[in-house]
Short mmCIF file of C-alpha atoms and ligand atoms in Angstrom, two decimals:
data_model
loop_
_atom_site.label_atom_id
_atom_site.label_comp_id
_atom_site.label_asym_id
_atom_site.label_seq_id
_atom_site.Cartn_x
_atom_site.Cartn_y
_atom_site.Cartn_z
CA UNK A 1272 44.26 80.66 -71.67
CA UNK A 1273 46.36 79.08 -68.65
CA UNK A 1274 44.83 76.37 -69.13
CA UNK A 1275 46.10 75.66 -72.97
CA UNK A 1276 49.44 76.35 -72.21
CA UNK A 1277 49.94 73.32 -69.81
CA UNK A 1278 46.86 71.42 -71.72
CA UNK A 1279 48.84 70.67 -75.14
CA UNK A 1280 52.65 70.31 -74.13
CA UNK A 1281 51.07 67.63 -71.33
CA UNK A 1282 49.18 66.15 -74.53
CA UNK A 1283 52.36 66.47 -77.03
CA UNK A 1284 54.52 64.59 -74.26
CA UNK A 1285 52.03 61.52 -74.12
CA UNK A 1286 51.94 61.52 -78.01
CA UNK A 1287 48.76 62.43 -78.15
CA UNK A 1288 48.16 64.36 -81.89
CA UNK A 1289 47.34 67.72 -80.62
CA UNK A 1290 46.02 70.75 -83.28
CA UNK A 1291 46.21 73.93 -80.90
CA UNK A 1292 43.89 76.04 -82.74
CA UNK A 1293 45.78 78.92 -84.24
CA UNK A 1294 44.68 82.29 -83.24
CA UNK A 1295 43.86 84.47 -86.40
CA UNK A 1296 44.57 87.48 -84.45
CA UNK A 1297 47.59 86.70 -82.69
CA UNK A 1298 49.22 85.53 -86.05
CA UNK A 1299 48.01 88.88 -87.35
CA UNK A 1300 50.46 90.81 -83.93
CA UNK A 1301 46.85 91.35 -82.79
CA UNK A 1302 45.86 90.61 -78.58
CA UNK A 1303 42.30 90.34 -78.55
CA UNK A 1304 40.65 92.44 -75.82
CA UNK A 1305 38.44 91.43 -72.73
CA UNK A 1306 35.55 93.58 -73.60
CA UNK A 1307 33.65 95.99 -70.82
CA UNK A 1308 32.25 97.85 -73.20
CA UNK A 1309 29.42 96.18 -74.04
CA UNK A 1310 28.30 95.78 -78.06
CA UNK A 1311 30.43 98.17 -79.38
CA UNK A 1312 31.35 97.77 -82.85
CA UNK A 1313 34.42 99.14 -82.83
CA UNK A 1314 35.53 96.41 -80.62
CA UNK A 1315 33.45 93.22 -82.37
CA UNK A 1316 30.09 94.09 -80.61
CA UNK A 1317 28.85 90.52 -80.88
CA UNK A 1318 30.82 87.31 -78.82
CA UNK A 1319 28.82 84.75 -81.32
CA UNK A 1320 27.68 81.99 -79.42
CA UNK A 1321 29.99 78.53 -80.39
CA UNK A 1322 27.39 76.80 -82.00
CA UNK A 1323 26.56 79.49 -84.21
CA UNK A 1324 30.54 79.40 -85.54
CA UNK A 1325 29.81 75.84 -86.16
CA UNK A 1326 26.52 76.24 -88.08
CA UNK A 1327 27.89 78.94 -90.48
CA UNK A 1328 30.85 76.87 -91.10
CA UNK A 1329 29.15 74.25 -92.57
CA UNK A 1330 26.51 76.67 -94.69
CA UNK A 1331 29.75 77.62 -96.28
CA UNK A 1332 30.62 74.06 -97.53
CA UNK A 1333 27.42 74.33 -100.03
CA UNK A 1334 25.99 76.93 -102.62
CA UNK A 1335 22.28 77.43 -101.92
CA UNK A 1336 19.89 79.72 -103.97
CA UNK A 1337 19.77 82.87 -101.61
CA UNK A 1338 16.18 83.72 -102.39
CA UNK A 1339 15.49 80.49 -100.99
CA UNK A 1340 17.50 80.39 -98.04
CA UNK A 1341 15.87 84.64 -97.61
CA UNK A 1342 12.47 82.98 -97.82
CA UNK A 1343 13.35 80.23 -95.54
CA UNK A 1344 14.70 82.16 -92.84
CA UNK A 1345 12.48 85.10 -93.28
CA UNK A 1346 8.90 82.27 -92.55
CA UNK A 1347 11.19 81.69 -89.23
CA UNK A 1348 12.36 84.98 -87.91
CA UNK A 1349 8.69 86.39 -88.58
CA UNK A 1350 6.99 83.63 -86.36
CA UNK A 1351 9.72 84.61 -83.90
CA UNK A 1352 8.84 88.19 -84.21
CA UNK A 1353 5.31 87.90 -84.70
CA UNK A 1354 5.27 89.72 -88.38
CA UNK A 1355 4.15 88.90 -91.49
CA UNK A 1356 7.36 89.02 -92.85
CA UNK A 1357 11.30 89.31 -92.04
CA UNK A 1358 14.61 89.92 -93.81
CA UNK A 1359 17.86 89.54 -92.49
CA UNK A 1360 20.13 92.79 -93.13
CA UNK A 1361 23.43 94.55 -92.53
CA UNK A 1362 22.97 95.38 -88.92
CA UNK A 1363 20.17 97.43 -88.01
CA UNK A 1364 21.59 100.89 -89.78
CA UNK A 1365 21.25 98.47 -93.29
CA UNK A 1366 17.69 97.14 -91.66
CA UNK A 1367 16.23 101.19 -91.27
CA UNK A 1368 18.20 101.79 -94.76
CA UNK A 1369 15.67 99.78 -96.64
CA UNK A 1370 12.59 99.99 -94.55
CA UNK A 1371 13.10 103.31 -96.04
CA UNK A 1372 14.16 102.62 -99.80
CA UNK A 1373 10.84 100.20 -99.10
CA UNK A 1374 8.51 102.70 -98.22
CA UNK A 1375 9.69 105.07 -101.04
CA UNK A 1376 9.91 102.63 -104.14
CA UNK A 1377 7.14 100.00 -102.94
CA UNK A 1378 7.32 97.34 -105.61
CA UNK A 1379 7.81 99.65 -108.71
CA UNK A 1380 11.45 98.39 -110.12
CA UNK A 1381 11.93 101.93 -112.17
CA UNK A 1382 12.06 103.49 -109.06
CA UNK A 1383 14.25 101.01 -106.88
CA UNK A 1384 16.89 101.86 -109.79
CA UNK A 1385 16.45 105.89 -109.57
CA UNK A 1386 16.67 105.96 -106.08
CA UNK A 1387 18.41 107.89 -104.23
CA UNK A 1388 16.90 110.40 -107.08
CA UNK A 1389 13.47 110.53 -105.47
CA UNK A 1390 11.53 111.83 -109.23
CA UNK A 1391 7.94 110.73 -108.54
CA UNK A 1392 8.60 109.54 -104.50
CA UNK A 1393 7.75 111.25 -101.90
CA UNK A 1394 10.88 113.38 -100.13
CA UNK A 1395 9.88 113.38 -96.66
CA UNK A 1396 10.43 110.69 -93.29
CA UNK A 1397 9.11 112.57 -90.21
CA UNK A 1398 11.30 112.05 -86.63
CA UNK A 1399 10.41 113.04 -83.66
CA UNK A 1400 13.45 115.08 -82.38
CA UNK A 1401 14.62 113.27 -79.24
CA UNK A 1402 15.02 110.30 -81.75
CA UNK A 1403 17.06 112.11 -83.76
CA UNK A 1404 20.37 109.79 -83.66
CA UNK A 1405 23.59 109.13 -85.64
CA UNK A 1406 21.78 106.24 -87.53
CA UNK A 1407 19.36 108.24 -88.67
CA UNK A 1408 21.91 108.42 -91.60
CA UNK A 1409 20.66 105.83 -92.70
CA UNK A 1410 17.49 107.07 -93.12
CA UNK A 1411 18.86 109.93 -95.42
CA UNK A 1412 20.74 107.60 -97.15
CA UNK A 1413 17.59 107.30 -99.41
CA UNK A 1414 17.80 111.23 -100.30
CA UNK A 1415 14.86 111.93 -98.23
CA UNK A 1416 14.64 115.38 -95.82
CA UNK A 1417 14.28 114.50 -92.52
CA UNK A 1418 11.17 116.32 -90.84
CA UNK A 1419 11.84 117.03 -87.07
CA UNK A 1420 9.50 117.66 -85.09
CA UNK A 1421 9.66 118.46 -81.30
CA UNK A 1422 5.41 119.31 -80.09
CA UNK A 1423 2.17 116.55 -80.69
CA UNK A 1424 0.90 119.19 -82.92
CA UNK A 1425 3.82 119.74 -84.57
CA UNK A 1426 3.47 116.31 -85.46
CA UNK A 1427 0.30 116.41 -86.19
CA UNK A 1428 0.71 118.84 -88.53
CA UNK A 1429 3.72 117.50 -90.46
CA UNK A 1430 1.55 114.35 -91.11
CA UNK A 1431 1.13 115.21 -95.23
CA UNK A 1432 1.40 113.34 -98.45
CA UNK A 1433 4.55 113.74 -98.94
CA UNK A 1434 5.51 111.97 -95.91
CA UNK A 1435 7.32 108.24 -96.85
CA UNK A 1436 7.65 107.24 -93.43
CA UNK A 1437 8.33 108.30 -90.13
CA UNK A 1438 11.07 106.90 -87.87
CA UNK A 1439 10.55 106.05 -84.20
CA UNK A 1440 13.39 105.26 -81.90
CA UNK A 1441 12.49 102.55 -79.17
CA UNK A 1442 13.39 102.94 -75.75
CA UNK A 1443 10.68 103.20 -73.29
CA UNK A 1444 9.64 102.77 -69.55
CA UNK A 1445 7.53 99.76 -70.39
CA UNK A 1446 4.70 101.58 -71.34
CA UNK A 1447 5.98 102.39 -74.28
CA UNK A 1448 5.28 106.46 -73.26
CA UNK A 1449 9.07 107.36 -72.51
CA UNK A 1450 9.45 111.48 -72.74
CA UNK A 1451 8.50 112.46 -76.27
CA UNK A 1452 5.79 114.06 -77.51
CA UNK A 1453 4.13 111.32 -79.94
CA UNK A 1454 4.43 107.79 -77.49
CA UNK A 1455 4.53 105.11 -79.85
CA UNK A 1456 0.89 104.10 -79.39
CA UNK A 1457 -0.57 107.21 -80.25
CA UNK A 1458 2.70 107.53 -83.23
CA UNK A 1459 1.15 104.24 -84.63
CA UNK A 1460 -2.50 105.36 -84.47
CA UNK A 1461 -1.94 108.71 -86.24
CA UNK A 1462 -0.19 107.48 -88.73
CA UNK A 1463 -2.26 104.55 -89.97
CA UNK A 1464 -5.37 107.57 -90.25
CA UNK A 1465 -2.95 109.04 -92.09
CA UNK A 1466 -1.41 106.02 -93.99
CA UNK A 1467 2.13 106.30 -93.41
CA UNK A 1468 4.38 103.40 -92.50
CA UNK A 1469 6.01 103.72 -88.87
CA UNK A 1470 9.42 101.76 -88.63
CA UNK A 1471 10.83 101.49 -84.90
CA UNK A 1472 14.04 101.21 -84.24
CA UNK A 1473 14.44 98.37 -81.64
CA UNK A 1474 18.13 97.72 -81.39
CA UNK A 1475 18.24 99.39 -77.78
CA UNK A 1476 15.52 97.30 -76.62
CA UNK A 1477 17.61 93.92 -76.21
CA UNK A 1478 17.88 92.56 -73.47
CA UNK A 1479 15.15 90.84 -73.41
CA UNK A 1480 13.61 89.21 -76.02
CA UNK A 1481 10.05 89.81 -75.25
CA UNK A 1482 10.55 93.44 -75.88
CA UNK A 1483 10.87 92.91 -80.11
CA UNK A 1484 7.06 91.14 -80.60
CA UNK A 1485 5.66 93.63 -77.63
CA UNK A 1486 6.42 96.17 -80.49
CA UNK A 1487 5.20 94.04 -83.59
CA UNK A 1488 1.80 93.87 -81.38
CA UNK A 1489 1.87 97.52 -81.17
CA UNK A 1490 0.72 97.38 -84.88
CA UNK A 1491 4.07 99.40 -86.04
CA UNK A 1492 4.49 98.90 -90.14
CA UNK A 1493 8.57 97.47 -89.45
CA UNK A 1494 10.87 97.01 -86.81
CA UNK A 1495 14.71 96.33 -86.73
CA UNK A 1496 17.19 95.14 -84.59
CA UNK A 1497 20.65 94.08 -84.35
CA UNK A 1498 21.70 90.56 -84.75
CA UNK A 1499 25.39 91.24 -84.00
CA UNK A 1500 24.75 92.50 -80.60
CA UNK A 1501 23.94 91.13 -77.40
CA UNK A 1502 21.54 88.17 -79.62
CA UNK A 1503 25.34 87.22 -80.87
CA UNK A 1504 24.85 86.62 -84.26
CA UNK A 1505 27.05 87.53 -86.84
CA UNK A 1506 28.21 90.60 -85.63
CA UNK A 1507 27.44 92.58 -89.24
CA UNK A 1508 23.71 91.12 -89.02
CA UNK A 1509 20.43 92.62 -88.06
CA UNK A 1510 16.64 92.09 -89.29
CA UNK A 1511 13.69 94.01 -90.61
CA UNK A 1512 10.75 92.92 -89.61
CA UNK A 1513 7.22 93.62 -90.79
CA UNK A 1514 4.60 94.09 -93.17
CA UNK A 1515 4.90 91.91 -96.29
CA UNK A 1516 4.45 94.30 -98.66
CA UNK A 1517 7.16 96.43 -96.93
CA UNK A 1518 9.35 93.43 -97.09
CA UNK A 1519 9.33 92.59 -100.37
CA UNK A 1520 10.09 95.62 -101.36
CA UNK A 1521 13.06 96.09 -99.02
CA UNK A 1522 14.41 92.78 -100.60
CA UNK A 1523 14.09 94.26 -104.21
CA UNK A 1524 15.91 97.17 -102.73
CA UNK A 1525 18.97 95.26 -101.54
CA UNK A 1526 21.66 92.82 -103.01
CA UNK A 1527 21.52 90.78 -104.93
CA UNK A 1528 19.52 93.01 -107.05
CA UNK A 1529 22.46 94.68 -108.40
CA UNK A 1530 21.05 98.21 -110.07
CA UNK A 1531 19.67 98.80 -106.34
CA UNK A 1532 20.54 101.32 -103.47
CA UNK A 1533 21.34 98.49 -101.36
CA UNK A 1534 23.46 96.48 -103.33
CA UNK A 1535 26.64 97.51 -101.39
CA UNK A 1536 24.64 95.95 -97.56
CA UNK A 1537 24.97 92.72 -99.20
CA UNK A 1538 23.92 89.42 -96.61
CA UNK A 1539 25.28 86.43 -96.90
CA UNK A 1540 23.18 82.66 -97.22
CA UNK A 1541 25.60 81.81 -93.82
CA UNK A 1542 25.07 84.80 -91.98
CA UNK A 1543 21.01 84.34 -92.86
CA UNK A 1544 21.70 80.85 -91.66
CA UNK A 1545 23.64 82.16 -88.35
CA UNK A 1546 21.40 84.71 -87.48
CA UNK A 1547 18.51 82.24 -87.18
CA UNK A 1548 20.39 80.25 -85.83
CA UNK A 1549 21.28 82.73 -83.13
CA UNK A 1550 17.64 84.37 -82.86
CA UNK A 1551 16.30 81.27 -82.05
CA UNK A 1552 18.68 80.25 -79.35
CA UNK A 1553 18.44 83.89 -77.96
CA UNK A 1554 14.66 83.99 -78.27
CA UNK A 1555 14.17 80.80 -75.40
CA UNK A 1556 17.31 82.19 -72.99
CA UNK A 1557 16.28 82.90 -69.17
CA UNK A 1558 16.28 86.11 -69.42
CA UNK A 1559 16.22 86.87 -65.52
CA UNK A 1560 19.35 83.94 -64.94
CA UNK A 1561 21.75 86.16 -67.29
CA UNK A 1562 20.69 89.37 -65.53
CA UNK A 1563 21.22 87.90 -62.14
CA UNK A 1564 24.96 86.45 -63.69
CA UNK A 1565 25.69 90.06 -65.24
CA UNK A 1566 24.38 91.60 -61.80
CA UNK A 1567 26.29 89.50 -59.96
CA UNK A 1568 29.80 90.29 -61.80
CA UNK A 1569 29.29 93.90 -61.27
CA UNK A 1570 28.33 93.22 -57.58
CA UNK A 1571 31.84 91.77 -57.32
CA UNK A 1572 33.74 94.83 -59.23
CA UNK A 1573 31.68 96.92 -56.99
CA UNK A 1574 33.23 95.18 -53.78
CA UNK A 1575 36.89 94.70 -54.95
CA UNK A 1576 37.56 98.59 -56.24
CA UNK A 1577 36.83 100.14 -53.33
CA UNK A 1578 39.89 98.66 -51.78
CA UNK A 1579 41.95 100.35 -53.88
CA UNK A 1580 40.07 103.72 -52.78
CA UNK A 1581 38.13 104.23 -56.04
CA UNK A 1582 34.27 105.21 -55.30
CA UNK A 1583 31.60 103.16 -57.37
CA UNK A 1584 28.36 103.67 -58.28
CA UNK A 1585 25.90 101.68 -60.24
CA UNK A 1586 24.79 103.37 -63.55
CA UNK A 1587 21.12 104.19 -63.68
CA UNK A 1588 18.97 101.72 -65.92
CA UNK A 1589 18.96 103.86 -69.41
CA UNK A 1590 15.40 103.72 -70.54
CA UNK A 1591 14.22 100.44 -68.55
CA UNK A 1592 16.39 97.84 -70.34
CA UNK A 1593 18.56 96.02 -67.20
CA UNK A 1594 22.43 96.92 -68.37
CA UNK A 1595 24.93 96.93 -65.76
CA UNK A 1596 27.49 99.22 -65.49
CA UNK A 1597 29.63 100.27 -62.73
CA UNK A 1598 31.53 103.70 -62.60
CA UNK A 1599 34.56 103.99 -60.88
CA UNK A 1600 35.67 107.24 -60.47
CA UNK A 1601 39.14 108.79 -58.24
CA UNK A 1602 40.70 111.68 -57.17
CA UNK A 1603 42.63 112.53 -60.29
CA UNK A 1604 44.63 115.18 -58.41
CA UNK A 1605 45.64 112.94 -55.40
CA UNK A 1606 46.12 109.84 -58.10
CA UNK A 1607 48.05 111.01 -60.50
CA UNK A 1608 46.13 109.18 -63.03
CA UNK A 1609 43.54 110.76 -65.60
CA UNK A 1610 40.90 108.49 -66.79
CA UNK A 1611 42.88 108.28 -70.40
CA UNK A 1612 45.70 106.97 -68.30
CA UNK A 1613 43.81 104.19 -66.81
CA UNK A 1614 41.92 103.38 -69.74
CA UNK A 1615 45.15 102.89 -72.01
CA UNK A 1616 46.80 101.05 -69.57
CA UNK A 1617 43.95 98.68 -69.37
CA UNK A 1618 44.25 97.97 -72.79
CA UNK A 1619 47.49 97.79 -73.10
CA UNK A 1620 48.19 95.10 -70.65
CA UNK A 1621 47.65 91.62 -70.08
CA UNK A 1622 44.88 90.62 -71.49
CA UNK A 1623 43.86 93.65 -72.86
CA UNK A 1624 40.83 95.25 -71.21
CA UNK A 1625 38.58 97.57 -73.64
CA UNK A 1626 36.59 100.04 -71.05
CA UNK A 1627 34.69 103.47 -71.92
CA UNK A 1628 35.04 106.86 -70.32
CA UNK A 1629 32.31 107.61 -67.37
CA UNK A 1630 29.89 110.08 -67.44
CA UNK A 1631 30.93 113.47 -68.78
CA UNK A 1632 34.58 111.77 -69.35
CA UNK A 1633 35.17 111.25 -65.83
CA UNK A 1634 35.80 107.73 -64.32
CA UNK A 1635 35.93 104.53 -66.31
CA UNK A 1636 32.56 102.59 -66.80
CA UNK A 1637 32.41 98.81 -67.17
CA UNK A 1638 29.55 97.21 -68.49
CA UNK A 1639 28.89 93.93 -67.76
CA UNK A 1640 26.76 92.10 -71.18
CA UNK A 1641 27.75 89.34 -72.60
CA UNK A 1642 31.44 88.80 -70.13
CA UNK A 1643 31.96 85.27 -69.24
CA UNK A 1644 32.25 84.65 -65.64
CA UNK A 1645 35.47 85.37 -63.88
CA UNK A 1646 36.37 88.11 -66.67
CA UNK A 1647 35.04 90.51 -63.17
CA UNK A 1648 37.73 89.10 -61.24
CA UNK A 1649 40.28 89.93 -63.90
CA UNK A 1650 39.17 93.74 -64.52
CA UNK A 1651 39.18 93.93 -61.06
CA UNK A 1652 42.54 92.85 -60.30
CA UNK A 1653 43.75 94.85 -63.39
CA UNK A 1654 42.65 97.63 -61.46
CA UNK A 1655 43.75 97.35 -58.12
CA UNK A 1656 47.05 96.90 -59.91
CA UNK A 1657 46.81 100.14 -61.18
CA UNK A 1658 45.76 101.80 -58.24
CA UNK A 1659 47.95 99.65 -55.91
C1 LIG B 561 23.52 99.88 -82.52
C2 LIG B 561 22.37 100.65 -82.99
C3 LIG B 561 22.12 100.81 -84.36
C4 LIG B 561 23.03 100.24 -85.40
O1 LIG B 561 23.04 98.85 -85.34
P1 LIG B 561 23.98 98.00 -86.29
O2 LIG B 561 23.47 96.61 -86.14
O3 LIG B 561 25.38 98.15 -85.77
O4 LIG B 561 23.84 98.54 -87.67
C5 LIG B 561 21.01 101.53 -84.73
N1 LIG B 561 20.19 102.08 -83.83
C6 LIG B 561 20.39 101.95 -82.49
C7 LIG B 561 19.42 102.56 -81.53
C8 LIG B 561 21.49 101.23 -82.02
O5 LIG B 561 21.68 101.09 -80.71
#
């Protein structure tokens, strides 16, 4: 940002033509935010890599028939997966939306058009209960009644025909055996005796890559992930991967087919285009490099804040996947300052820092994802400001 403000005067004043690029957001009395929040949606979630604004641009100069460009993509983004078949959806809540429209409808068109009136479907999608989650709205956004179950045999039990499809949220130690009842394995095995479709949620399983086909190979029916996340893609993209079958029916579930339950999670041909695009940049990236550049910024915050007398601590690893975060937490007594404090003026000054609270509201926590280096040296002076 320094940089442009000496950059194009010095350019204007040799007579060089200069175009500074107008900010959409500024022009809009906007200031975009530094983001420590990691991929939040409420603050963009997804910092889409350059090349990826550049490809998308120029799928917008042409009209292209979207089955073709679905078809296209999907071929890719399966081999990438290692599925039969993949779509690319609204995010992953539109991804687990139809996976579920898909298992109720199958290819019949009568019933893609009754749904969410579920005459002649099955009403049921079984969840274990500690992957009971807010998207999970999604799920019910087909009409179904979500089963929860919290024993094996309870499981077990609730395995009947009027089960659709049972939703299982990733997150797991590596083995795939995190704490719930029903490990994914032994989800997948019971259901195929029982022949219902098993969609896993995988969009807290990035970082890294190899996690998404390590669950295709578990022999789950779908998966789905976020696109507009830390694979920066179009932030409003995700994918469902899986089955064929499944697939095809998911498609006939979703726009463009307009009498459809899905018509509103409409995709665009350029953010099909971007999100392959963007899956198949983020499918080769060294892995261990970015979590040695991510580990490194927080290693700095973690040195500078203690200077101005706030205490840090590394968050735990949440379910295996390497995120760092740092929590800094203070004396709000001695301070004067409550987290809120901080945390507004953070965003309100310059640049604007987006943090979250710490654990149980105390503290600020930064998490360090997809920040380009030196963004830790600016949070980190921000807050020795503060605390000066
Ligand atoms: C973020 C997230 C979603 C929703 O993803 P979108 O791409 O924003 O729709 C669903 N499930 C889990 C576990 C998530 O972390």
């Amino acid at each position: 940002m320094i940089q442009r403000r000496w950059f194009f005067p010095l350019l204007s004043a040799m007579g060089v033509a200069t175009a500074k690029p107008r900010n959409p957001y500024t022009e809009l009395g906007i200031r975009p935010v530094l983001n420590f929040q990691g991929p939040v949606t409420t603050v963009g979630a997804s910092r889409m890599w350059p090349e990826i604004q550049s490809i998308m641009a120029e799928a917008a100069k042409d009209f292209a028939v979207l089955a073709e460009v679905k078809d296209a993509v999907g071929e890719r983004l399966a081999k990438l997966c290692g599925t039969e078949s993949a779509l690319v959806t609204s995010g992953t809540a539109g991804a687990i939306a139809l996976g579920t429209y898909a298992c109720l409808t199958g290819a019949d068109t009568a019933k893609v058009r009754r749904l969410p009136d579920l005459t002649g479907m099955k009403t049921e999608v079984l969840i274990q209960k500690p992957h009971r989650n807010g998207y999970d709205h999604a799920v019910r956004s087909a009409g179904v009644r979500i089963v929860e179950v919290d024993s094996r045999d309870a499981f077990v039990n609730a395995l009947t025909p009027n089960v659709a499809m049972i939703y299982y949220l990733g997150g797991t130690r590596g083995d795939w055996a995190w704490e719930t009842p029903v490990p994914l394995p032994e989800c997948v095995a019971l259901a195929k005796k029982a022949g219902i479709p098993v969609l896993v949620d995988a969009a807290n399983l990035l970082p890294s890559w190899d996690n998404i086909p390590r669950v295709a190979a578990t022999g789950v029916d779908m998966l789905a992930f976020s696109g507009g996340k830390h694979v920066r893609g179009p932030q409003s993209t995700g994918v469902l991967a899986g089955r064929k079958d499944l697939l095809d029916a998911a498609w006939l579930n979703s726009s463009p087919h307009s009498d459809s339950q899905g018509r509103g999670m409409k995709v665009n041909k350029e953010e099909m285009i971007g999100l392959l695009a963007a899956l198949e940049k983020y499918s080769k990236l060294d892995f261990a490099a970015l979590d040695r550049e991510y580990e490194r910024q927080a290693n700095y915050v973690m040195a500078e804040l203690p200077k101005a007398k706030l205490k840090v601590e590394k968050a735990p690893f949440e379910r295996g996947r390497r995120v760092h975060r740092v929590i800094a937490t203070w004396d709000e007594s001695s301070r004067a300052l409550s987290t809120a404090e901080v945390a507004k003026r953070l965003l309100d000054g310059e640049p604007r820092i987006a943090t979250l609270p710490g654990p149980g509201g105390k503290g600020i926590e930064l998490t360090f994802l997809m920040n380009e280096p030196g963004e830790e040296r600016i949070v980190a002076r921000r807050l020795r400001e503060i605390f000066a």
